[in-house]
XYZ file of C-alpha atoms in Angstrom:
309
model
C -0.731 175.311 134.530
C 1.316 172.137 134.944
C 5.070 171.440 135.440
C 7.038 168.278 135.273
C 8.925 167.174 138.357
C 11.934 165.157 137.310
C 12.655 163.371 140.575
C 8.995 162.665 141.471
C 8.634 161.724 137.849
C 5.093 163.263 137.484
C 3.412 166.301 136.204
C 1.699 168.484 138.694
C -0.459 171.603 138.887
C 1.860 174.455 139.933
C -1.042 176.370 141.507
C -1.840 173.483 143.827
C 1.669 173.360 145.258
C 1.950 177.159 145.448
C -1.271 177.049 147.456
C -0.021 174.201 149.585
C 3.238 176.013 150.429
C 1.406 179.181 151.234
C -1.021 177.268 153.524
C 1.851 175.575 155.365
C 3.745 178.752 155.631
C 0.585 180.432 156.958
C 0.218 177.686 159.618
C 3.805 177.976 160.503
C 3.575 181.722 161.122
C 0.278 181.304 162.963
C 1.394 178.638 165.288
C 5.047 179.452 165.562
C 6.230 175.971 164.571
C 8.050 174.516 161.589
C 5.680 173.045 159.010
C 7.716 169.983 158.059
C 5.432 167.611 160.092
C 2.540 169.070 158.113
C 4.054 169.654 154.688
C 5.315 166.057 154.186
C 2.013 164.366 154.947
C 0.301 166.870 152.617
C 2.716 166.140 149.801
C 2.070 162.396 150.315
C -1.665 162.793 150.304
C -1.372 164.916 147.140
C 0.300 162.092 145.221
C 3.895 162.834 145.632
C 5.902 159.625 146.242
C 6.686 159.298 150.014
C 10.378 159.121 149.506
C 10.430 162.292 147.481
C 8.067 164.016 149.896
C 10.429 163.279 152.825
C 13.597 164.341 150.930
C 12.017 167.565 149.527
C 10.574 168.279 153.057
C 14.030 168.394 154.514
C 15.210 170.827 151.807
C 12.138 172.981 152.660
C 13.172 172.885 156.371
C 16.593 174.360 155.628
C 15.265 177.358 153.791
C 12.519 178.082 156.224
C 14.724 177.822 159.380
C 17.760 179.894 158.177
C 16.171 183.245 158.603
C 14.923 182.451 162.111
C 18.254 180.977 163.216
C 20.077 184.140 162.104
C 17.667 186.411 163.911
C 18.037 184.445 167.090
C 21.830 184.443 166.684
C 21.870 188.252 166.335
C 19.896 188.485 169.613
C 22.443 186.287 171.327
C 19.853 183.508 171.904
C 21.946 180.647 170.623
C 23.943 178.440 172.947
C 26.673 177.433 170.358
C 28.355 174.682 172.430
C 25.056 173.072 173.303
C 23.849 173.356 169.688
C 27.038 171.593 168.487
C 26.474 168.663 170.900
C 22.854 168.437 169.744
C 24.095 168.707 166.125
C 26.563 165.835 166.682
C 23.790 163.536 167.705
C 21.482 164.948 164.914
C 23.943 163.992 162.163
C 24.400 160.449 163.659
C 20.527 160.028 163.779
C 20.030 161.345 160.390
C 22.663 159.094 158.903
C 20.965 156.041 160.353
C 17.573 157.314 159.163
C 18.770 157.842 155.586
C 20.177 154.347 155.395
C 16.956 153.033 156.837
C 14.930 154.838 154.061
C 17.266 153.198 151.422
C 16.795 149.725 152.878
C 13.016 150.165 153.194
C 12.725 151.435 149.678
C 14.658 148.377 148.393
C 12.160 146.173 150.292
C 9.302 148.058 148.884
C 7.997 148.821 152.540
C 8.867 152.546 152.824
C 5.399 153.831 151.886
C 3.627 151.703 154.491
C 6.302 152.548 157.095
C 5.974 156.286 156.698
C 2.187 156.186 156.761
C 2.279 154.017 159.915
C 4.797 156.346 161.566
C 2.638 159.373 160.829
C -0.436 157.840 162.192
C 1.281 156.964 165.473
C 3.408 160.106 165.572
C 0.674 162.644 164.827
C -1.926 160.685 166.888
C 0.297 160.837 170.025
C 1.548 164.375 169.537
C -1.873 165.680 168.628
C -3.443 164.047 171.549
C -1.069 165.215 174.019
C -1.227 168.852 172.621
C -5.025 168.624 172.651
C -5.056 167.630 176.372
C -2.534 170.272 177.315
C -4.385 173.071 175.337
C -7.808 172.150 176.917
C -6.146 172.130 180.356
C -4.626 175.488 179.759
C -7.946 176.950 178.513
C -9.699 175.577 181.621
C -7.091 176.962 183.939
C -7.209 180.368 182.286
C -11.058 180.458 182.762
C -10.656 179.812 186.482
C -7.941 182.371 186.864
C -5.020 179.923 187.498
C -1.602 180.066 185.929
C 0.608 177.000 185.215
C 3.484 176.557 187.663
C 6.777 177.746 186.224
C 9.672 175.284 185.826
C 13.149 176.468 186.917
C 16.184 175.956 184.850
C 19.156 174.185 186.520
C 17.097 171.296 187.982
C 18.137 168.090 186.550
C 17.469 165.300 188.972
C 18.780 161.937 187.532
C 21.032 163.726 185.029
C 23.427 164.677 187.761
C 24.659 161.117 187.905
C 25.534 160.766 184.211
C 29.247 161.021 182.997
C 30.886 163.245 180.343
C 29.622 166.512 181.980
C 29.997 169.686 180.078
C 29.458 173.310 181.044
C 27.229 175.426 178.823
C 27.698 178.966 179.978
C 25.111 180.736 177.790
C 22.415 178.265 179.214
C 23.980 178.259 182.645
C 24.077 174.469 182.673
C 26.544 171.872 183.876
C 25.186 168.608 182.593
C 26.205 165.347 180.906
C 26.564 165.496 177.134
C 24.715 162.169 176.818
C 21.099 163.432 177.054
C 21.688 166.349 174.486
C 23.308 163.826 172.103
C 20.474 161.395 172.446
C 17.697 164.095 171.879
C 19.729 165.335 168.954
C 19.918 161.827 167.469
C 16.197 161.220 167.807
C 15.373 164.531 166.082
C 17.868 163.782 163.289
C 16.375 160.377 162.802
C 12.867 161.968 162.518
C 14.162 164.402 160.014
C 15.468 161.584 157.743
C 12.529 159.340 158.089
C 9.625 161.696 158.215
C 10.941 164.912 156.621
C 10.028 166.833 159.732
C 12.451 169.286 161.464
C 11.477 168.019 164.984
C 11.445 171.366 166.643
C 8.032 170.582 168.266
C 9.936 167.636 170.085
C 13.329 169.391 170.409
C 11.862 172.528 172.230
C 9.941 170.702 174.896
C 12.784 168.210 175.529
C 15.281 171.046 176.028
C 12.836 172.849 178.415
C 11.550 169.891 180.456
C 14.425 167.439 180.290
C 17.586 169.577 179.962
C 16.064 172.590 181.700
C 17.473 174.997 179.290
C 16.303 178.581 179.919
C 13.417 179.552 177.523
C 15.297 182.570 176.349
C 17.850 180.377 174.321
C 15.693 177.304 173.612
C 14.212 178.397 170.258
C 17.484 179.888 168.872
C 19.587 176.813 169.935
C 16.958 174.446 168.436
C 16.875 176.426 165.190
C 20.647 176.348 164.987
C 20.707 172.606 165.247
C 17.832 172.003 162.957
C 19.318 174.115 160.043
C 22.561 172.045 159.907
C 20.872 168.653 160.525
C 18.277 169.347 157.795
C 21.024 170.469 155.444
C 23.150 167.316 156.034
C 20.040 165.085 155.747
C 19.009 166.761 152.421
C 22.507 166.113 150.989
C 22.376 162.515 152.140
C 18.954 162.002 150.664
C 20.041 163.492 147.447
C 23.204 161.502 147.334
C 22.031 157.997 148.482
C 18.380 157.966 147.750
C 18.046 160.503 144.842
C 14.892 161.672 146.412
C 15.198 165.529 146.612
C 13.191 167.410 144.070
C 14.629 170.847 143.875
C 11.855 172.180 141.539
C 9.142 171.199 143.942
C 11.148 172.641 146.869
C 11.524 176.008 145.160
C 7.767 176.105 144.427
C 7.001 175.371 148.082
C 9.607 177.758 149.480
C 8.551 180.701 147.308
C 4.851 180.549 148.373
C 5.780 179.533 151.943
C 7.580 182.788 152.625
C 4.408 184.799 151.778
C 2.288 182.492 153.888
C 4.496 182.884 156.960
C 4.216 186.647 156.915
C 0.408 186.489 156.713
C 0.217 183.837 159.368
C 2.397 185.766 161.819
C 0.123 188.895 161.520
C -2.986 186.641 162.041
C -1.484 184.862 165.083
C -1.345 188.124 167.071
C -5.152 188.172 167.124
C -5.591 184.805 168.940
C -4.641 183.629 172.352
C -1.853 181.110 172.928
C -4.274 178.440 174.316
C -6.552 178.833 171.263
C -3.585 178.616 168.904
C -2.476 175.269 170.533
C -6.005 173.845 170.412
C -6.266 174.619 166.689
C -2.853 173.123 165.890
C -3.684 170.011 167.904
C -6.959 169.495 166.045
C -5.160 169.984 162.693
C -2.439 167.412 163.661
C -5.059 164.940 164.692
C -7.011 165.503 161.539
C -3.982 164.668 159.328
C -3.162 161.603 161.524
C -6.763 160.319 161.118
C -6.572 160.752 157.333
C -3.340 158.625 157.211
C -5.136 155.986 159.399
C -8.109 155.926 156.985
C -5.864 155.322 154.031
C -4.216 152.458 155.770
C -7.513 150.625 156.451
C -9.681 151.590 153.571
C -9.874 149.147 150.615
C -7.993 150.503 147.613
C -9.768 151.102 144.281
C -7.214 148.811 142.640
C -6.093 145.873 144.699
C -3.344 144.885 142.279
C -0.965 147.131 140.360
C 1.289 146.080 137.494
C 4.283 148.321 136.795
C 7.826 147.943 135.646
C 10.376 147.532 138.418
C 12.812 150.387 138.357
C 16.383 149.126 137.839
C 15.285 145.640 137.024
C 17.506 143.521 134.811
C 16.186 142.503 131.493
């Protein structure tokens, strides 16, 4: 069963992308992370143009994050003022990223740039996760528990200006670090089509010392709005959001999340992190292989879109 994607300008097998959405949803529910950093690479590897994969990935992030953000808000696990500061940086970062995508597409370098970013990004993140998970498993076998980090300890951040008080997080810190973290995550959302929660959450815990009880909710609050703004900018400036593809992925992803969440309760946290690290590294290695392997067709002759005749 095939369907035509007007933005991607190609006909695809619906069952393939229903299965992909379900698989990414399953992994999201299993590991408790957003699937954007896996969905976008899989779309690219399946033949979707990288710019469309990135734009559609951000649309998928909005839909997949709203329910979680609402749930966390009802539980009073969202620090609204801190989320707004992160959001301000995120919108600025996403605006820069969207314009960078436009420039790279005009230069014909966006496909290579995205692949290179994913090789470096997934390689570093996957390697660090692998080391941490193996260390956690080793500590658990020896009966040791990792030392807890206390909130409210900021070190060098005490010397920065523009301090703000965030009552829900019980913090009094400079607004500069949250803005910079938000900007970096927004930039990643625009360039890579990834929500950035797997960067936002550790940064909030280890750099800002935000209490773990409000980290996930505040991160989701910021990601929903940044992804929404990024999607609108991609659709407006780059014309790279394929709504039909996004709907297919979202429909199947909802089912996959439920199954993955149920399956995740049967595995230990250390084992889940090890599996996720292995998956991230595998996708990164595949991108690296595509960059170095000799293509089947060295030269390609095609009409230039928008060319003057």
